[in-house]
mmCIF file of C-alpha atoms in Angstrom:
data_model
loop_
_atom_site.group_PDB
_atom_site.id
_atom_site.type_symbol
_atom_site.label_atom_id
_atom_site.label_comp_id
_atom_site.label_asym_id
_atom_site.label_seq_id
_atom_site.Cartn_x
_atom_site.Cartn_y
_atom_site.Cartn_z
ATOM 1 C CA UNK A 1 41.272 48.539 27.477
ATOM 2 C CA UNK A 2 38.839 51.177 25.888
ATOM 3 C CA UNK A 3 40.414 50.136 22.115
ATOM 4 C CA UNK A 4 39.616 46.616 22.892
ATOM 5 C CA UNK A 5 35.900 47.186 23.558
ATOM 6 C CA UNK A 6 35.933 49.129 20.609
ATOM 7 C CA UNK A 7 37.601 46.371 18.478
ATOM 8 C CA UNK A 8 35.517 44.016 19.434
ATOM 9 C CA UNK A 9 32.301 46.758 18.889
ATOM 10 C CA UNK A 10 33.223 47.098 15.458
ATOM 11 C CA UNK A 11 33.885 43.425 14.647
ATOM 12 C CA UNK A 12 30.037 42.445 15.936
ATOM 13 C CA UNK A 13 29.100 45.484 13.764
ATOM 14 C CA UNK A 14 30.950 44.374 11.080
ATOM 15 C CA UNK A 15 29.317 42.882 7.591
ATOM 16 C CA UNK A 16 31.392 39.829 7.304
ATOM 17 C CA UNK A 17 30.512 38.784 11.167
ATOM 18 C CA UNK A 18 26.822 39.516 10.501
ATOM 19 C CA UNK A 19 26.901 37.560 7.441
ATOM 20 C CA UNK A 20 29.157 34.671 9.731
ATOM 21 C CA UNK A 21 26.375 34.729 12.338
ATOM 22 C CA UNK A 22 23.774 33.940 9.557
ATOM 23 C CA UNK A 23 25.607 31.161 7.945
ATOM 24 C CA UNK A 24 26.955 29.456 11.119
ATOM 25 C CA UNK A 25 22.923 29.799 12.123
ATOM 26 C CA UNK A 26 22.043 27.878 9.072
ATOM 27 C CA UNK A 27 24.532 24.912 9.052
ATOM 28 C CA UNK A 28 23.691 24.482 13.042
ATOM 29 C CA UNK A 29 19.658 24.194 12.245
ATOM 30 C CA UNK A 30 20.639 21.827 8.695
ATOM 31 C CA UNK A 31 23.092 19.533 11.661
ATOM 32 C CA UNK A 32 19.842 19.837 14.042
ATOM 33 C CA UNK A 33 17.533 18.530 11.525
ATOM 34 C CA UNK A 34 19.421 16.093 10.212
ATOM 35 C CA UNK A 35 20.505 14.348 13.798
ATOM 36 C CA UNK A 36 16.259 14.625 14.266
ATOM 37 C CA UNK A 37 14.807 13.352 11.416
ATOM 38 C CA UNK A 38 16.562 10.760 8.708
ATOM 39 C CA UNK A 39 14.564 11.498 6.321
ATOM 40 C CA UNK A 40 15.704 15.620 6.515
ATOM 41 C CA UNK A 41 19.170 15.350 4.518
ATOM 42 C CA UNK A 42 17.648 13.188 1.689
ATOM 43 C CA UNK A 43 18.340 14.644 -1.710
ATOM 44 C CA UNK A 44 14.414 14.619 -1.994
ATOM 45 C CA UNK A 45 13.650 16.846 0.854
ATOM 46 C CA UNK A 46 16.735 18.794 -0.020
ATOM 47 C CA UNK A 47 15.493 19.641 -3.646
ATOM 48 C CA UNK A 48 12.397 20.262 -2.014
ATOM 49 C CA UNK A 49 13.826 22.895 0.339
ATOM 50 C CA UNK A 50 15.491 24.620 -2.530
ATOM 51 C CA UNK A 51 12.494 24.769 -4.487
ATOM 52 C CA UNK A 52 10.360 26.059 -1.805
ATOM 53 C CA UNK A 53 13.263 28.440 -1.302
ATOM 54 C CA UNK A 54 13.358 30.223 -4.571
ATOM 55 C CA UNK A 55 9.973 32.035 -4.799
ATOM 56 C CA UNK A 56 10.095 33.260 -1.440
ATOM 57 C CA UNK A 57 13.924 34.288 -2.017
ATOM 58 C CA UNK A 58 13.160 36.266 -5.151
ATOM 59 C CA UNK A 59 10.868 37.993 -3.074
ATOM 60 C CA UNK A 60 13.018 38.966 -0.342
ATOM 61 C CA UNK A 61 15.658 39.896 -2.444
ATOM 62 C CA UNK A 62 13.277 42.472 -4.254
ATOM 63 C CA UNK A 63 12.234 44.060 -0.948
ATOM 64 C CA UNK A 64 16.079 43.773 0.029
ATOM 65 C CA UNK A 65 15.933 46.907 -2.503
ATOM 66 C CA UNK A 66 13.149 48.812 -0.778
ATOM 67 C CA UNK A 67 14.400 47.759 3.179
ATOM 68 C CA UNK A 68 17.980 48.924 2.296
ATOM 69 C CA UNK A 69 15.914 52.866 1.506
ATOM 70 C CA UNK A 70 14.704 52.626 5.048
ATOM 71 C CA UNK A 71 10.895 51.293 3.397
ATOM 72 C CA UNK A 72 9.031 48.438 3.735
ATOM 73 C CA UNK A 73 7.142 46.714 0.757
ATOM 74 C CA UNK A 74 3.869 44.909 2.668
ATOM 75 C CA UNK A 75 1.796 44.084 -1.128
ATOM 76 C CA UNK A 76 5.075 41.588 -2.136
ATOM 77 C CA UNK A 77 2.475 38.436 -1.455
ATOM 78 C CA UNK A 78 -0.982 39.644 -3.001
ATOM 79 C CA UNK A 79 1.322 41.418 -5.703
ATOM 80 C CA UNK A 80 2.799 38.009 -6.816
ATOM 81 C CA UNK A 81 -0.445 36.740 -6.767
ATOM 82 C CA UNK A 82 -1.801 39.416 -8.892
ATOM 83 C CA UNK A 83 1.293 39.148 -11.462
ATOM 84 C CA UNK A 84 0.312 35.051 -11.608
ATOM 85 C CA UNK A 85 -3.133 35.591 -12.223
ATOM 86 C CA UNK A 86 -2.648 38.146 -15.195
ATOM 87 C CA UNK A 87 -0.264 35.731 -16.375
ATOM 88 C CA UNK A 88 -2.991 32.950 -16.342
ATOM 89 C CA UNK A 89 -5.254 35.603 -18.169
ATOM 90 C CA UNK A 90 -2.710 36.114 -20.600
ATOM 91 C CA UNK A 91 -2.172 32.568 -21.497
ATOM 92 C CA UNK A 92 -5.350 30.816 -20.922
ATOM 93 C CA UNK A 93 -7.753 33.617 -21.417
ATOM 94 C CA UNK A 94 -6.490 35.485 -23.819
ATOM 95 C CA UNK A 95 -4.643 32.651 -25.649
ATOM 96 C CA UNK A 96 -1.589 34.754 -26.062
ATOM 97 C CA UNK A 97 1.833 32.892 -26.672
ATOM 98 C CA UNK A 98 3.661 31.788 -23.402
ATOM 99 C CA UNK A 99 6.505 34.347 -23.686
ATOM 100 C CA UNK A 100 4.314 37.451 -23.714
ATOM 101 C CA UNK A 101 2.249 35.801 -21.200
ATOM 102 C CA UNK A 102 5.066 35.618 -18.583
ATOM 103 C CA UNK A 103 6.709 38.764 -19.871
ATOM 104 C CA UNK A 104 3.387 40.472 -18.886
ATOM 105 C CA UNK A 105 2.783 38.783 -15.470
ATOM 106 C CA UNK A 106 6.848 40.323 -14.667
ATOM 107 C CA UNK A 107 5.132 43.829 -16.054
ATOM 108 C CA UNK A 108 2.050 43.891 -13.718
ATOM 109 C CA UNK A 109 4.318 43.515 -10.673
ATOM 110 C CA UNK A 110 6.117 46.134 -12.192
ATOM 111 C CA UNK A 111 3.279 48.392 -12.505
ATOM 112 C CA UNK A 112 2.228 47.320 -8.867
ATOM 113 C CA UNK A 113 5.908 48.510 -7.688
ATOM 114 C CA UNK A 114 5.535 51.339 -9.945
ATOM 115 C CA UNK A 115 2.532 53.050 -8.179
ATOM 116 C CA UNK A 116 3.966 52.338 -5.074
ATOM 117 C CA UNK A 117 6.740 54.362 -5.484
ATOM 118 C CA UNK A 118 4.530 57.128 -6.951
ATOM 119 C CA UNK A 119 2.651 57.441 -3.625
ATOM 120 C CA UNK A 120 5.262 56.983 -2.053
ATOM 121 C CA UNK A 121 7.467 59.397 -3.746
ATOM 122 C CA UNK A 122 5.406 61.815 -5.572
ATOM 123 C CA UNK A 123 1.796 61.989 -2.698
ATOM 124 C CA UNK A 124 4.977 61.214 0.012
ATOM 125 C CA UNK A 125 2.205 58.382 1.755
ATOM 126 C CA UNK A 126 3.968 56.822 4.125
ATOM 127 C CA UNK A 127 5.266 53.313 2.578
ATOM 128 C CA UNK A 128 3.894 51.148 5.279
ATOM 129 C CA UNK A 129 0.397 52.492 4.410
ATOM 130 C CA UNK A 130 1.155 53.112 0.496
ATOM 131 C CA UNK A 131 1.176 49.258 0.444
ATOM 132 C CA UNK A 132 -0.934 48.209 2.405
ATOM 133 C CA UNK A 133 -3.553 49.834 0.323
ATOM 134 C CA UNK A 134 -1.763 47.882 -2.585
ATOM 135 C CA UNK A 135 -1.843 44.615 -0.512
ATOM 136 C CA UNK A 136 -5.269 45.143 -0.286
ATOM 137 C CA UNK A 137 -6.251 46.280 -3.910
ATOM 138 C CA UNK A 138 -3.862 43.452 -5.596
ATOM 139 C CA UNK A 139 -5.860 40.529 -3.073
ATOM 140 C CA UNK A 140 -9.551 42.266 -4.585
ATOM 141 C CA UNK A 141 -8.628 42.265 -8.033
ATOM 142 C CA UNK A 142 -6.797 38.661 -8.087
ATOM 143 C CA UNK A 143 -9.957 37.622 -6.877
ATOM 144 C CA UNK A 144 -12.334 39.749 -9.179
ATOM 145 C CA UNK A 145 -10.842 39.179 -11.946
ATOM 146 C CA UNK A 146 -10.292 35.310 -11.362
ATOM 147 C CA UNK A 147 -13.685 34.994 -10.112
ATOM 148 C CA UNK A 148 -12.095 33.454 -6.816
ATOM 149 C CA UNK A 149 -11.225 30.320 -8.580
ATOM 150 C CA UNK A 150 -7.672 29.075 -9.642
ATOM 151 C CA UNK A 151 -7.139 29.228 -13.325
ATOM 152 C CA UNK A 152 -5.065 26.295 -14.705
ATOM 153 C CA UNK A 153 -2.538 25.679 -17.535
ATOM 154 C CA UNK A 154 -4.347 22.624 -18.718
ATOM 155 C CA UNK A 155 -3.574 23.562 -22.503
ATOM 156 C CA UNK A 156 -0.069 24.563 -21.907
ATOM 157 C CA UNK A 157 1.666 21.832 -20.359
ATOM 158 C CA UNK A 158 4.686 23.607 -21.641
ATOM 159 C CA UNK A 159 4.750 26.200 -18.905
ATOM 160 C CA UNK A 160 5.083 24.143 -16.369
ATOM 161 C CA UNK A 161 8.376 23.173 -17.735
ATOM 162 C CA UNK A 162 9.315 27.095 -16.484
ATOM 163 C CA UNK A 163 9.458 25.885 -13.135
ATOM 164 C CA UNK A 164 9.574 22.520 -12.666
ATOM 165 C CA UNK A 165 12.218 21.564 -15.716
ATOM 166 C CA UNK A 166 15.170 20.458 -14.420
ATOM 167 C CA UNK A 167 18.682 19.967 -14.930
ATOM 168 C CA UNK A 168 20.874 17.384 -13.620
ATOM 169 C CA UNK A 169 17.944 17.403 -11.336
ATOM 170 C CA UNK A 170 18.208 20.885 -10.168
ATOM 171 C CA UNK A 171 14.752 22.160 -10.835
ATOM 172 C CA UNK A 172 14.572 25.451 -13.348
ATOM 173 C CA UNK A 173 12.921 27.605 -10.106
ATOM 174 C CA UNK A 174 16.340 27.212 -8.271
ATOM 175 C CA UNK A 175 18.258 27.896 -11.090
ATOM 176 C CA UNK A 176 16.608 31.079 -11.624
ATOM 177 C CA UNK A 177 16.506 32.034 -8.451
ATOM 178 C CA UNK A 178 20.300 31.849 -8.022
ATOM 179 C CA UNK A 179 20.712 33.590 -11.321
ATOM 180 C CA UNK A 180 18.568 36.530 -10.098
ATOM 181 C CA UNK A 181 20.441 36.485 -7.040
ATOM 182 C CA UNK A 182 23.451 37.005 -8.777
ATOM 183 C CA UNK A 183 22.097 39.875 -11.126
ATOM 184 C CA UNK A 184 20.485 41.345 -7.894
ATOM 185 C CA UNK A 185 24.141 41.398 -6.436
ATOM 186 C CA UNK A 186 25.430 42.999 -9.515
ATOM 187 C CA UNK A 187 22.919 45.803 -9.244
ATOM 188 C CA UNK A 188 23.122 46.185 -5.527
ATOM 189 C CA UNK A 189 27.430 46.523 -5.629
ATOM 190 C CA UNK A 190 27.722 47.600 -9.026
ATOM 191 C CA UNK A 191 25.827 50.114 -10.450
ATOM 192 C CA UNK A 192 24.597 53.781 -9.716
ATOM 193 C CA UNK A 193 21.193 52.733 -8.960
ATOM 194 C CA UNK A 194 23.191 50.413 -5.919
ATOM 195 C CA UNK A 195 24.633 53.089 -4.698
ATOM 196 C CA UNK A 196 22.097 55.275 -4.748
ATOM 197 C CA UNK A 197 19.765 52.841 -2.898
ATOM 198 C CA UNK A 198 22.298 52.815 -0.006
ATOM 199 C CA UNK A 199 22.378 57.131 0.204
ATOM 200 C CA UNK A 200 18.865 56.887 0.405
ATOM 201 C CA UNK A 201 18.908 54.412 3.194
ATOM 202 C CA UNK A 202 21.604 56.220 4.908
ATOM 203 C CA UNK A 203 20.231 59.881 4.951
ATOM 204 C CA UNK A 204 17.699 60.992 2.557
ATOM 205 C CA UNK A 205 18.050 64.661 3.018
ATOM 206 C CA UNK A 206 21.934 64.262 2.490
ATOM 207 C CA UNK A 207 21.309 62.924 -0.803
ATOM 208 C CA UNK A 208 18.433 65.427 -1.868
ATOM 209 C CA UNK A 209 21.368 68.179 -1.085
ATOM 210 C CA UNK A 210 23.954 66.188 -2.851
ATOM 211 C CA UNK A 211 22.150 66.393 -6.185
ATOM 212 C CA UNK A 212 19.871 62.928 -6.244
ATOM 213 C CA UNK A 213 16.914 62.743 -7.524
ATOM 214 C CA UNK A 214 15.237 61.224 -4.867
ATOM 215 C CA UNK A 215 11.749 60.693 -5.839
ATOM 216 C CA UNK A 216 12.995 59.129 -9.650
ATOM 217 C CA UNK A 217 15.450 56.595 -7.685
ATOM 218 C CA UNK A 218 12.604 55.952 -4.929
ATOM 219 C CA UNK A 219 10.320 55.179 -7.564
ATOM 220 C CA UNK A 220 12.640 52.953 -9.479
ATOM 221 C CA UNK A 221 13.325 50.743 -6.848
ATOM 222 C CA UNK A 222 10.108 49.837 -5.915
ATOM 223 C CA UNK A 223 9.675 49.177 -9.811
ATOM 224 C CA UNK A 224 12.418 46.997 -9.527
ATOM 225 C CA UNK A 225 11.081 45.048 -6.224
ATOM 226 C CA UNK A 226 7.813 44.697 -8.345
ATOM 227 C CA UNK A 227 9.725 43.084 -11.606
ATOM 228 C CA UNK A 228 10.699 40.400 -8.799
ATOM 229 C CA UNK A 229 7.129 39.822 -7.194
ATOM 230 C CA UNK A 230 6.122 39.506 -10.528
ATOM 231 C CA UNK A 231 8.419 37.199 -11.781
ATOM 232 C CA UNK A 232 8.179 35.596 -7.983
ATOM 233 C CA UNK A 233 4.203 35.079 -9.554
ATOM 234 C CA UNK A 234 4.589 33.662 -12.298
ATOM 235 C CA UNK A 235 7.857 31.004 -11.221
ATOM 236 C CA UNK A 236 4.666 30.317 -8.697
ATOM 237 C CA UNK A 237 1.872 29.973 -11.074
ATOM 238 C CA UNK A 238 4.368 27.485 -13.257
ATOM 239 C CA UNK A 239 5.087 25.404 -10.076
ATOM 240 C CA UNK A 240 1.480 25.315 -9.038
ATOM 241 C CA UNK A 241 0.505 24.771 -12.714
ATOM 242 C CA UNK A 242 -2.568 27.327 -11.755
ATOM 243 C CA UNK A 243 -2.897 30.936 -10.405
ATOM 244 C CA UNK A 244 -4.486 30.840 -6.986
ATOM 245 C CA UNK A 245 -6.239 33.959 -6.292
ATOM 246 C CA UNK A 246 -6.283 33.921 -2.684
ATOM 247 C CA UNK A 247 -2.278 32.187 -2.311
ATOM 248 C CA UNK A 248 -0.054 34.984 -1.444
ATOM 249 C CA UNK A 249 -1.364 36.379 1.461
ATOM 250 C CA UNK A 250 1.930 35.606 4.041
ATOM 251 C CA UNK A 251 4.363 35.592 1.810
ATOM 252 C CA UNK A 252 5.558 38.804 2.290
ATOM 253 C CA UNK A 253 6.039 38.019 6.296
ATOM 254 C CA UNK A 254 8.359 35.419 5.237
ATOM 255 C CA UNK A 255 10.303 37.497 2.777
ATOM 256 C CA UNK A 256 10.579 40.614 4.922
ATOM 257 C CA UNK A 257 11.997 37.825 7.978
ATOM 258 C CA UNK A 258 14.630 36.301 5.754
ATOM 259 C CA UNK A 259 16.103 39.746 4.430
ATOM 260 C CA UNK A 260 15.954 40.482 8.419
ATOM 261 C CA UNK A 261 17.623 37.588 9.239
ATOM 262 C CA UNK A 262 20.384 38.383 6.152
ATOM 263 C CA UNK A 263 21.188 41.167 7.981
ATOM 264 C CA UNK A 264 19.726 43.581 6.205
ATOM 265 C CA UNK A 265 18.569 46.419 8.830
ATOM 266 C CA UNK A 266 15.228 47.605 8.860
ATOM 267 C CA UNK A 267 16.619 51.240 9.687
ATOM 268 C CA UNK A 268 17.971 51.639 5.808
ATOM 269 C CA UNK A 269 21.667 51.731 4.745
ATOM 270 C CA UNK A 270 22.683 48.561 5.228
ATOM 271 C CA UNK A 271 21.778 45.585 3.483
ATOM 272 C CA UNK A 272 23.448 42.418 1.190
ATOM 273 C CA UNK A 273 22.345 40.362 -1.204
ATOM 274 C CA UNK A 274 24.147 37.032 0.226
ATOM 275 C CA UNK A 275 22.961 37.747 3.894
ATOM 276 C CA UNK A 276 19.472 37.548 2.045
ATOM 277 C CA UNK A 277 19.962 34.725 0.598
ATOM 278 C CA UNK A 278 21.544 33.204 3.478
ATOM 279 C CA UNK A 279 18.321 34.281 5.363
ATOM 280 C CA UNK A 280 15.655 32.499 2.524
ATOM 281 C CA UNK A 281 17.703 29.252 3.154
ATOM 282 C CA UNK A 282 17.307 29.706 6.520
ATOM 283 C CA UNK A 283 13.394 30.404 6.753
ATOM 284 C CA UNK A 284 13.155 27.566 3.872
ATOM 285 C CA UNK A 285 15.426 25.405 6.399
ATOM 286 C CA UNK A 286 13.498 26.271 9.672
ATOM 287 C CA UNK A 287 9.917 25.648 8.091
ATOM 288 C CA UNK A 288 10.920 22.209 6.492
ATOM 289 C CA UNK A 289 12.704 20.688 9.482
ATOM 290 C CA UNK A 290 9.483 21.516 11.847
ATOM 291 C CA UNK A 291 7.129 19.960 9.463
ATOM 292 C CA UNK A 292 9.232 16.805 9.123
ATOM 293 C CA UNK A 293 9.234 16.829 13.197
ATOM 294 C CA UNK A 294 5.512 17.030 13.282
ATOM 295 C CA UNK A 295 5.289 20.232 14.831
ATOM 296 C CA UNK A 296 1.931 21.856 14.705
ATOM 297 C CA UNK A 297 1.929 24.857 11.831
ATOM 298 C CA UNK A 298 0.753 27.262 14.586
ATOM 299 C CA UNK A 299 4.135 26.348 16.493
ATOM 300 C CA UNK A 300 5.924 26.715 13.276
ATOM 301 C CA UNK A 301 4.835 30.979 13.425
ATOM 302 C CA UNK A 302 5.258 31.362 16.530
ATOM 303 C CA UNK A 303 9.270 29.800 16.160
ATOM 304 C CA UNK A 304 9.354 31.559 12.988
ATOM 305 C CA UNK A 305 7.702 35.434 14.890
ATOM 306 C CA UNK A 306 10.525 34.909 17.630
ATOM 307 C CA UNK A 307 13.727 34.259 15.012
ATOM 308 C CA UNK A 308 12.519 37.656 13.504
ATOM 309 C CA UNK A 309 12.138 39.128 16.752
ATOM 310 C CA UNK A 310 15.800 38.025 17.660
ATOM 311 C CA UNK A 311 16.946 38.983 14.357
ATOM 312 C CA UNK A 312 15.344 42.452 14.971
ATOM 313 C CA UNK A 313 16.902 42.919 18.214
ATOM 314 C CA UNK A 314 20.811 41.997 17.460
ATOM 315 C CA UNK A 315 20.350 44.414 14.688
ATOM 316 C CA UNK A 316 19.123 47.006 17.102
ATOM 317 C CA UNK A 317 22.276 45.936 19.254
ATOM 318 C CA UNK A 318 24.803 45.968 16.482
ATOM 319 C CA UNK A 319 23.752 49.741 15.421
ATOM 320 C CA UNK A 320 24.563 51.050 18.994
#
């Protein structure tokens, strides 16, 4: 009797039920939707839930990085938006060609990420506060240095083509973002900087006393989660065919929520890159089939605050 509650303890713990639960919750709210609304499973709305999909999935699959370490990355929103207004400057301003433009946008995310993880690692602030203060100082300067106004890509019709190109009617965004996800994966499962993120998460002290440089592998992770806010930034300027200075604020909510609802635990350790994906669809998912229904965007976060809260809670189950 005491080895079956056991089994069936370690089969709710387990990855591939976790990552089960997430997928069956997916196809159950597309069904749901579609039996609502007709106009839900047209290929329309469904390339406009993918595209809407892949700039907050590259998001969450950056923080995926920093959640798996046991942190929390709060600037991921105003840091896009920072990253997609230097890229504006870049282009517009500066009349620098389109390639160094968006290479430079990806590089101030990755500076953002990089000072994170220098206060966080180096002046050992705690993370929720380290970036919050980088929330806040990426919203000011976006909107200093922007003057508060969107800056378009009137002379560069060209870079909209980044985004909002297509083929065979996939738009370029969703391609990209499925190609990151994939190179995300690789990194995650396949290299030392993977597995490092996972000792980390697990116990930090273990893997200070197993020879880690902590700090170095802290800090290049939330590098890395800043290379993906930034290119998050400027996949968003491109769609948007401007930089809005005051955008981003809220994004990171709905990052943070989909990596939750992946599976990913917020204690560190534990973490995928297809339950996060999984989770992006299903934010994307939730958010497009209560706006088709009419429902009030106020009723929309508060559906949105309790999946989180659920998602939170079955995570806090599964760990006992």
């Amino acid at each position: 009797m005491e080895n079956k509650v056991t089994q069936k303890k370690s089969l709710f713990r387990s990855d591939a039920t976790q990552k089960l639960l997430a997928f069956g919750s997916l196809i159950i709210l597309f069904i749901v939707f579609s039996l609502a609304s007709p106009n839900f499973a047209k290929f329309d709305n469904i390339v406009g839930i993918l595209l809407a999909t892949a700039v907050n999935g590259i998001l969450a699959l950056g923080v995926t990085f920093v959640i798996i370490t046991g942190g929390i990355d709060l600037s991921i929103g105003t840091g896009m938006t920072f990253a997609a207004v230097m890229t504006a400057v870049f282009i517009t301003n500066w009349k620098l060609p389109i390639i160094i433009g968006v290479v430079g946008g990806i590089l101030m995310g990755g500076l953002c990420g990089f000072i994170n993880g220098i206060i966080i690692a180096k002046m050992k602030v705690p993370p929720f506060v380290a970036t919050l203060g980088m929330m806040m100082v990426a919203k000011g300067l976006s909107l200093v240095i922007s003057g508060t106004k969107p800056i378009y890509f009137n002379d560069t019709p060209i870079f909209r083509e980044i985004a909002m190109g297509s083929i065979f009617g996939i738009p370029n965004a969703v391609l990209i973002f499925f190609l990151v996800a994939i190179i995300a994966s690789i990194i995650l499962t396949r290299t030392v900087l993977g597995r490092y993120n996972f000792a980390l998460g697990s116990n930090e002290e273990a893997a200070r006393l197993s020879g880690i440089n902590v700090d170095a592998w802290k800090i290049s992770i939330y590098t890395l989660c800043g290379i993906f806010f930034g290119l998050a930034g400027v996949l968003m300027a491109s769609r948007l065919n401007s930089a809005q200075p005051s955008l981003g604020q809220g994004y990171e909510l709905d990052a943070i929520a989909a990596v939750v609802i992946g599976g990913t635990s917020l204690s560190g350790g534990e973490g995928t890159i297809l339950g996060t994906v999984i989770g992006a669809f299903i934010m994307s998912v939730l958010t497009n089939g209560l706006r088709i229904l009419s429902v009030p965007q106020e009723w929309q976060t508060v559906v949105t605050g309790v999946i989180v809260v659920m998602a939170v809670y079955l995570d806090i189950i599964r760990r006992r």
